[in-house]
């Protein structure tokens, strides 16, 4: 029997699954586990099931000890894990791809609608108690049909967002490290372009690439200036892909029309310049936040953990 440390609250079904074979120490506090407590608890663990709010770095891996075999992130993004440090120590790192694709694409498309149709502004107006009435020119937004969606990062979530956009009559361009399977590209009517072209031709730019050194501030002042002044930026990937200060300034100066953000550069803090603006919709990292999706993510993390502890290949290794 191995010792599995779970660093935050996850759906009970996943804990039960792990408990059928191993001793499980799962953090149950209402707040995130503090760093000191985390370092103390991982000592002697064979497996760590981690949430994206926990930094899994050399310090933590050393605190766990040489018996640690697997770090199973309950997220598709794994920028919180120092993967090379895991690899150096022979530790398998895993993530949860696939199971949150639709939920995240739903939120991306939700943000597209909220931003382009000014639904956030309308909601805030009614709640403010300020007077309003229907008018021919009242809170006019932008139609999506016939417009171009530019997708940065055409993995599963990018493709699922493209599928939704196609149903709304949008044209799709994308920028990605690799070319789409020609059948999928044809089904979506999607054309591969470079980032510069994508920024200049798109009416909505939606980010779906992983975060890492290569994508840090991929969208900064220069890229925002290249976008149409009628365009919108949507981010459901990772906050630091966008230079938030530059985005606040572009929105304030009406260099672009609006934005919809589910993720932030210094979560949970949001750049104060964004909080004062009407033309940005802000939601608190809800991309995968459905009961079904979070359960599926936790179960996949449990499967990854159980596989490694049984000397089998896990379903979703990242190293
Ligand atoms: C992920 O899985 O990376 C998401 O950001 C969680 O919502």
PDB file of N, CA and C in Angstrom, residues 252-315:
ATOM      1  N   UNK A 252      -8.802  50.731 -22.545  1.00  0.00           N
ATOM      2  CA  UNK A 252      -9.125  52.104 -22.120  1.00  0.00           C
ATOM      3  C   UNK A 252      -9.032  53.056 -23.306  1.00  0.00           C
ATOM      4  N   UNK A 253      -8.010  52.826 -24.155  1.00  0.00           N
ATOM      5  CA  UNK A 253      -7.801  53.729 -25.303  1.00  0.00           C
ATOM      6  C   UNK A 253      -8.659  53.322 -26.503  1.00  0.00           C
ATOM      7  N   UNK A 254      -9.532  52.315 -26.332  1.00  0.00           N
ATOM      8  CA  UNK A 254     -10.389  51.807 -27.421  1.00  0.00           C
ATOM      9  C   UNK A 254      -9.574  51.344 -28.628  1.00  0.00           C
ATOM     10  N   UNK A 255      -8.362  50.813 -28.351  1.00  0.00           N
ATOM     11  CA  UNK A 255      -7.567  50.222 -29.443  1.00  0.00           C
ATOM     12  C   UNK A 255      -8.215  48.937 -29.923  1.00  0.00           C
ATOM     13  N   UNK A 256      -8.871  48.222 -28.999  1.00  0.00           N
ATOM     14  CA  UNK A 256      -9.724  47.093 -29.377  1.00  0.00           C
ATOM     15  C   UNK A 256     -11.089  47.333 -28.719  1.00  0.00           C
ATOM     16  N   UNK A 257     -12.110  46.582 -29.188  1.00  0.00           N
ATOM     17  CA  UNK A 257     -13.469  46.895 -28.724  1.00  0.00           C
ATOM     18  C   UNK A 257     -13.778  46.313 -27.349  1.00  0.00           C
ATOM     19  N   UNK A 258     -13.199  45.142 -27.050  1.00  0.00           N
ATOM     20  CA  UNK A 258     -13.556  44.542 -25.765  1.00  0.00           C
ATOM     21  C   UNK A 258     -12.781  43.268 -25.516  1.00  0.00           C
ATOM     22  N   UNK A 259     -13.013  42.691 -24.334  1.00  0.00           N
ATOM     23  CA  UNK A 259     -12.316  41.452 -23.971  1.00  0.00           C
ATOM     24  C   UNK A 259     -13.183  40.650 -23.019  1.00  0.00           C
ATOM     25  N   UNK A 260     -12.903  39.349 -22.978  1.00  0.00           N
ATOM     26  CA  UNK A 260     -13.558  38.448 -22.027  1.00  0.00           C
ATOM     27  C   UNK A 260     -12.478  37.576 -21.421  1.00  0.00           C
ATOM     28  N   UNK A 261     -12.336  37.617 -20.104  1.00  0.00           N
ATOM     29  CA  UNK A 261     -11.232  36.917 -19.445  1.00  0.00           C
ATOM     30  C   UNK A 261     -11.737  35.974 -18.372  1.00  0.00           C
ATOM     31  N   UNK A 262     -11.239  34.726 -18.439  1.00  0.00           N
ATOM     32  CA  UNK A 262     -11.545  33.731 -17.400  1.00  0.00           C
ATOM     33  C   UNK A 262     -10.316  33.486 -16.531  1.00  0.00           C
ATOM     34  N   UNK A 263      -9.161  33.971 -16.995  1.00  0.00           N
ATOM     35  CA  UNK A 263      -7.891  33.713 -16.301  1.00  0.00           C
ATOM     36  C   UNK A 263      -7.104  35.011 -16.228  1.00  0.00           C
ATOM     37  N   UNK A 264      -6.221  35.122 -15.236  1.00  0.00           N
ATOM     38  CA  UNK A 264      -5.566  36.392 -14.942  1.00  0.00           C
ATOM     39  C   UNK A 264      -4.082  36.181 -14.683  1.00  0.00           C
ATOM     40  N   UNK A 265      -3.332  37.264 -14.915  1.00  0.00           N
ATOM     41  CA  UNK A 265      -1.880  37.149 -14.836  1.00  0.00           C
ATOM     42  C   UNK A 265      -1.422  36.785 -13.431  1.00  0.00           C
ATOM     43  N   UNK A 266      -2.033  37.376 -12.405  1.00  0.00           N
ATOM     44  CA  UNK A 266      -1.619  37.096 -11.022  1.00  0.00           C
ATOM     45  C   UNK A 266      -2.822  36.624 -10.212  1.00  0.00           C
ATOM     46  N   UNK A 267      -3.417  35.535 -10.645  1.00  0.00           N
ATOM     47  CA  UNK A 267      -4.627  35.041  -9.984  1.00  0.00           C
ATOM     48  C   UNK A 267      -4.410  34.820  -8.500  1.00  0.00           C
ATOM     49  N   UNK A 268      -5.362  35.134  -7.615  1.00  0.00           N
ATOM     50  CA  UNK A 268      -6.689  35.641  -7.965  1.00  0.00           C
ATOM     51  C   UNK A 268      -6.775  37.167  -8.106  1.00  0.00           C
ATOM     52  N   UNK A 269      -5.597  37.870  -8.128  1.00  0.00           N
ATOM     53  CA  UNK A 269      -5.683  39.326  -8.293  1.00  0.00           C
ATOM     54  C   UNK A 269      -5.965  39.658  -9.757  1.00  0.00           C
ATOM     55  N   UNK A 270      -6.685  40.753  -9.959  1.00  0.00           N
ATOM     56  CA  UNK A 270      -6.998  41.208 -11.319  1.00  0.00           C
ATOM     57  C   UNK A 270      -6.421  42.616 -11.442  1.00  0.00           C
ATOM     58  N   UNK A 271      -5.808  42.930 -12.556  1.00  0.00           N
ATOM     59  CA  UNK A 271      -5.215  44.255 -12.742  1.00  0.00           C
ATOM     60  C   UNK A 271      -6.274  45.330 -12.456  1.00  0.00           C
ATOM     61  N   UNK A 272      -5.980  46.289 -11.561  1.00  0.00           N
ATOM     62  CA  UNK A 272      -6.997  47.287 -11.200  1.00  0.00           C
ATOM     63  C   UNK A 272      -7.512  48.066 -12.397  1.00  0.00           C
ATOM     64  N   UNK A 273      -6.655  48.234 -13.418  1.00  0.00           N
ATOM     65  CA  UNK A 273      -7.080  48.966 -14.610  1.00  0.00           C
ATOM     66  C   UNK A 273      -8.222  48.261 -15.333  1.00  0.00           C
ATOM     67  N   UNK A 274      -8.306  46.940 -15.210  1.00  0.00           N
ATOM     68  CA  UNK A 274      -9.382  46.199 -15.887  1.00  0.00           C
ATOM     69  C   UNK A 274     -10.696  46.347 -15.120  1.00  0.00           C
ATOM     70  N   UNK A 275     -10.579  46.428 -13.780  1.00  0.00           N
ATOM     71  CA  UNK A 275     -11.787  46.448 -12.954  1.00  0.00           C
ATOM     72  C   UNK A 275     -12.637  47.686 -13.209  1.00  0.00           C
ATOM     73  N   UNK A 276     -12.000  48.774 -13.666  1.00  0.00           N
ATOM     74  CA  UNK A 276     -12.771  50.009 -13.857  1.00  0.00           C
ATOM     75  C   UNK A 276     -13.400  50.106 -15.235  1.00  0.00           C
ATOM     76  N   UNK A 277     -13.135  49.137 -16.115  1.00  0.00           N
ATOM     77  CA  UNK A 277     -13.595  49.282 -17.499  1.00  0.00           C
ATOM     78  C   UNK A 277     -14.904  48.541 -17.752  1.00  0.00           C
ATOM     79  N   UNK A 278     -15.754  49.127 -18.573  1.00  0.00           N
ATOM     80  CA  UNK A 278     -17.030  48.490 -18.945  1.00  0.00           C
ATOM     81  C   UNK A 278     -16.837  47.480 -20.076  1.00  0.00           C
ATOM     82  N   UNK A 279     -15.808  47.674 -20.916  1.00  0.00           N
ATOM     83  CA  UNK A 279     -15.710  46.844 -22.124  1.00  0.00           C
ATOM     84  C   UNK A 279     -14.895  45.563 -21.910  1.00  0.00           C
ATOM     85  N   UNK A 280     -14.874  45.075 -20.660  1.00  0.00           N
ATOM     86  CA  UNK A 280     -14.241  43.778 -20.419  1.00  0.00           C
ATOM     87  C   UNK A 280     -15.121  42.977 -19.475  1.00  0.00           C
ATOM     88  N   UNK A 281     -15.289  41.688 -19.808  1.00  0.00           N
ATOM     89  CA  UNK A 281     -16.063  40.776 -18.958  1.00  0.00           C
ATOM     90  C   UNK A 281     -15.062  39.932 -18.185  1.00  0.00           C
ATOM     91  N   UNK A 282     -15.235  39.847 -16.870  1.00  0.00           N
ATOM     92  CA  UNK A 282     -14.264  39.158 -16.017  1.00  0.00           C
ATOM     93  C   UNK A 282     -14.970  38.043 -15.259  1.00  0.00           C
ATOM     94  N   UNK A 283     -14.521  36.804 -15.432  1.00  0.00           N
ATOM     95  CA  UNK A 283     -15.082  35.698 -14.640  1.00  0.00           C
ATOM     96  C   UNK A 283     -13.930  34.929 -13.983  1.00  0.00           C
ATOM     97  N   UNK A 284     -14.199  34.338 -12.789  1.00  0.00           N
ATOM     98  CA  UNK A 284     -13.114  33.790 -11.976  1.00  0.00           C
ATOM     99  C   UNK A 284     -12.706  32.352 -12.292  1.00  0.00           C
ATOM    100  N   UNK A 285     -11.959  32.150 -13.365  1.00  0.00           N
ATOM    101  CA  UNK A 285     -11.374  30.849 -13.755  1.00  0.00           C
ATOM    102  C   UNK A 285     -12.398  29.708 -13.614  1.00  0.00           C
ATOM    103  N   UNK A 286     -13.445  29.802 -14.436  1.00  0.00           N
ATOM    104  CA  UNK A 286     -14.551  28.837 -14.367  1.00  0.00           C
ATOM    105  C   UNK A 286     -14.531  27.843 -15.525  1.00  0.00           C
ATOM    106  N   UNK A 287     -13.472  27.847 -16.337  1.00  0.00           N
ATOM    107  CA  UNK A 287     -13.443  27.047 -17.565  1.00  0.00           C
ATOM    108  C   UNK A 287     -13.926  25.616 -17.396  1.00  0.00           C
ATOM    109  N   UNK A 288     -13.458  24.940 -16.355  1.00  0.00           N
ATOM    110  CA  UNK A 288     -13.825  23.524 -16.190  1.00  0.00           C
ATOM    111  C   UNK A 288     -14.846  23.327 -15.064  1.00  0.00           C
ATOM    112  N   UNK A 289     -15.466  24.428 -14.637  1.00  0.00           N
ATOM    113  CA  UNK A 289     -16.264  24.366 -13.399  1.00  0.00           C
ATOM    114  C   UNK A 289     -17.690  23.844 -13.608  1.00  0.00           C
ATOM    115  N   UNK A 290     -17.815  22.566 -13.985  1.00  0.00           N
ATOM    116  CA  UNK A 290     -19.121  21.906 -13.900  1.00  0.00           C
ATOM    117  C   UNK A 290     -18.931  20.675 -13.014  1.00  0.00           C
ATOM    118  N   UNK A 291     -20.008  20.238 -12.408  1.00  0.00           N
ATOM    119  CA  UNK A 291     -19.926  19.069 -11.515  1.00  0.00           C
ATOM    120  C   UNK A 291     -19.364  17.880 -12.284  1.00  0.00           C
ATOM    121  N   UNK A 292     -19.911  17.673 -13.503  1.00  0.00           N
ATOM    122  CA  UNK A 292     -19.504  16.504 -14.299  1.00  0.00           C
ATOM    123  C   UNK A 292     -18.021  16.588 -14.673  1.00  0.00           C
ATOM    124  N   UNK A 293     -17.606  17.788 -15.087  1.00  0.00           N
ATOM    125  CA  UNK A 293     -16.225  17.932 -15.565  1.00  0.00           C
ATOM    126  C   UNK A 293     -15.229  17.780 -14.429  1.00  0.00           C
ATOM    127  N   UNK A 294     -15.506  18.445 -13.305  1.00  0.00           N
ATOM    128  CA  UNK A 294     -14.553  18.360 -12.186  1.00  0.00           C
ATOM    129  C   UNK A 294     -14.472  16.912 -11.669  1.00  0.00           C
ATOM    130  N   UNK A 295     -15.604  16.183 -11.716  1.00  0.00           N
ATOM    131  CA  UNK A 295     -15.567  14.777 -11.288  1.00  0.00           C
ATOM    132  C   UNK A 295     -14.704  13.978 -12.261  1.00  0.00           C
ATOM    133  N   UNK A 296     -14.902  14.208 -13.556  1.00  0.00           N
ATOM    134  CA  UNK A 296     -14.121  13.471 -14.564  1.00  0.00           C
ATOM    135  C   UNK A 296     -12.630  13.803 -14.447  1.00  0.00           C
ATOM    136  N   UNK A 297     -12.309  15.054 -14.158  1.00  0.00           N
ATOM    137  CA  UNK A 297     -10.894  15.441 -14.002  1.00  0.00           C
ATOM    138  C   UNK A 297     -10.264  14.704 -12.818  1.00  0.00           C
ATOM    139  N   UNK A 298     -10.994  14.693 -11.684  1.00  0.00           N
ATOM    140  CA  UNK A 298     -10.448  14.051 -10.484  1.00  0.00           C
ATOM    141  C   UNK A 298     -10.308  12.541 -10.703  1.00  0.00           C
ATOM    142  N   UNK A 299     -11.285  11.939 -11.407  1.00  0.00           N
ATOM    143  CA  UNK A 299     -11.207  10.487 -11.666  1.00  0.00           C
ATOM    144  C   UNK A 299     -10.025  10.169 -12.588  1.00  0.00           C
ATOM    145  N   UNK A 300      -9.783  11.041 -13.577  1.00  0.00           N
ATOM    146  CA  UNK A 300      -8.637  10.792 -14.469  1.00  0.00           C
ATOM    147  C   UNK A 300      -7.324  10.947 -13.698  1.00  0.00           C
ATOM    148  N   UNK A 301      -7.267  11.924 -12.798  1.00  0.00           N
ATOM    149  CA  UNK A 301      -6.052  12.083 -11.972  1.00  0.00           C
ATOM    150  C   UNK A 301      -5.861  10.838 -11.096  1.00  0.00           C
ATOM    151  N   UNK A 302      -6.965  10.287 -10.581  1.00  0.00           N
ATOM    152  CA  UNK A 302      -6.874   9.067  -9.769  1.00  0.00           C
ATOM    153  C   UNK A 302      -6.377   7.907 -10.641  1.00  0.00           C
ATOM    154  N   UNK A 303      -6.914   7.797 -11.863  1.00  0.00           N
ATOM    155  CA  UNK A 303      -6.464   6.719 -12.770  1.00  0.00           C
ATOM    156  C   UNK A 303      -4.974   6.858 -13.091  1.00  0.00           C
ATOM    157  N   UNK A 304      -4.544   8.097 -13.329  1.00  0.00           N
ATOM    158  CA  UNK A 304      -3.115   8.334 -13.596  1.00  0.00           C
ATOM    159  C   UNK A 304      -2.272   7.860 -12.414  1.00  0.00           C
ATOM    160  N   UNK A 305      -2.727   8.204 -11.219  1.00  0.00           N
ATOM    161  CA  UNK A 305      -1.979   7.856  -9.995  1.00  0.00           C
ATOM    162  C   UNK A 305      -1.927   6.338  -9.814  1.00  0.00           C
ATOM    163  N   UNK A 306      -3.081   5.694  -9.939  1.00  0.00           N
ATOM    164  CA  UNK A 306      -3.149   4.247  -9.711  1.00  0.00           C
ATOM    165  C   UNK A 306      -2.284   3.497 -10.724  1.00  0.00           C
ATOM    166  N   UNK A 307      -2.313   3.987 -11.970  1.00  0.00           N
ATOM    167  CA  UNK A 307      -1.522   3.301 -13.002  1.00  0.00           C
ATOM    168  C   UNK A 307      -0.038   3.352 -12.647  1.00  0.00           C
ATOM    169  N   UNK A 308       0.470   4.535 -12.314  1.00  0.00           N
ATOM    170  CA  UNK A 308       1.917   4.633 -12.028  1.00  0.00           C
ATOM    171  C   UNK A 308       2.264   3.780 -10.809  1.00  0.00           C
ATOM    172  N   UNK A 309       1.400   3.827  -9.783  1.00  0.00           N
ATOM    173  CA  UNK A 309       1.716   3.048  -8.568  1.00  0.00           C
ATOM    174  C   UNK A 309       1.641   1.541  -8.826  1.00  0.00           C
ATOM    175  N   UNK A 310       0.966   1.139  -9.939  1.00  0.00           N
ATOM    176  CA  UNK A 310       0.922  -0.292 -10.307  1.00  0.00           C
ATOM    177  C   UNK A 310       1.925  -0.618 -11.403  1.00  0.00           C
ATOM    178  N   UNK A 311       2.889   0.290 -11.618  1.00  0.00           N
ATOM    179  CA  UNK A 311       3.921   0.086 -12.651  1.00  0.00           C
ATOM    180  C   UNK A 311       3.341   0.005 -14.060  1.00  0.00           C
ATOM    181  N   UNK A 312       2.221   0.696 -14.271  1.00  0.00           N
ATOM    182  CA  UNK A 312       1.640   0.712 -15.632  1.00  0.00           C
ATOM    183  C   UNK A 312       1.791   2.107 -16.223  1.00  0.00           C
ATOM    184  N   UNK A 313       1.611   2.188 -17.549  1.00  0.00           N
ATOM    185  CA  UNK A 313       1.663   3.503 -18.190  1.00  0.00           C
ATOM    186  C   UNK A 313       0.367   4.248 -17.864  1.00  0.00           C
ATOM    187  N   UNK A 314       0.463   5.483 -17.343  1.00  0.00           N
ATOM    188  CA  UNK A 314      -0.757   6.225 -17.013  1.00  0.00           C
ATOM    189  C   UNK A 314      -1.468   6.710 -18.274  1.00  0.00           C
ATOM    190  N   UNK A 315      -2.772   6.970 -18.205  1.00  0.00           N
ATOM    191  CA  UNK A 315      -3.490   7.439 -19.399  1.00  0.00           C
ATOM    192  C   UNK A 315      -2.991   8.782 -19.935  1.00  0.00           C
TER     193      UNK A 315
END
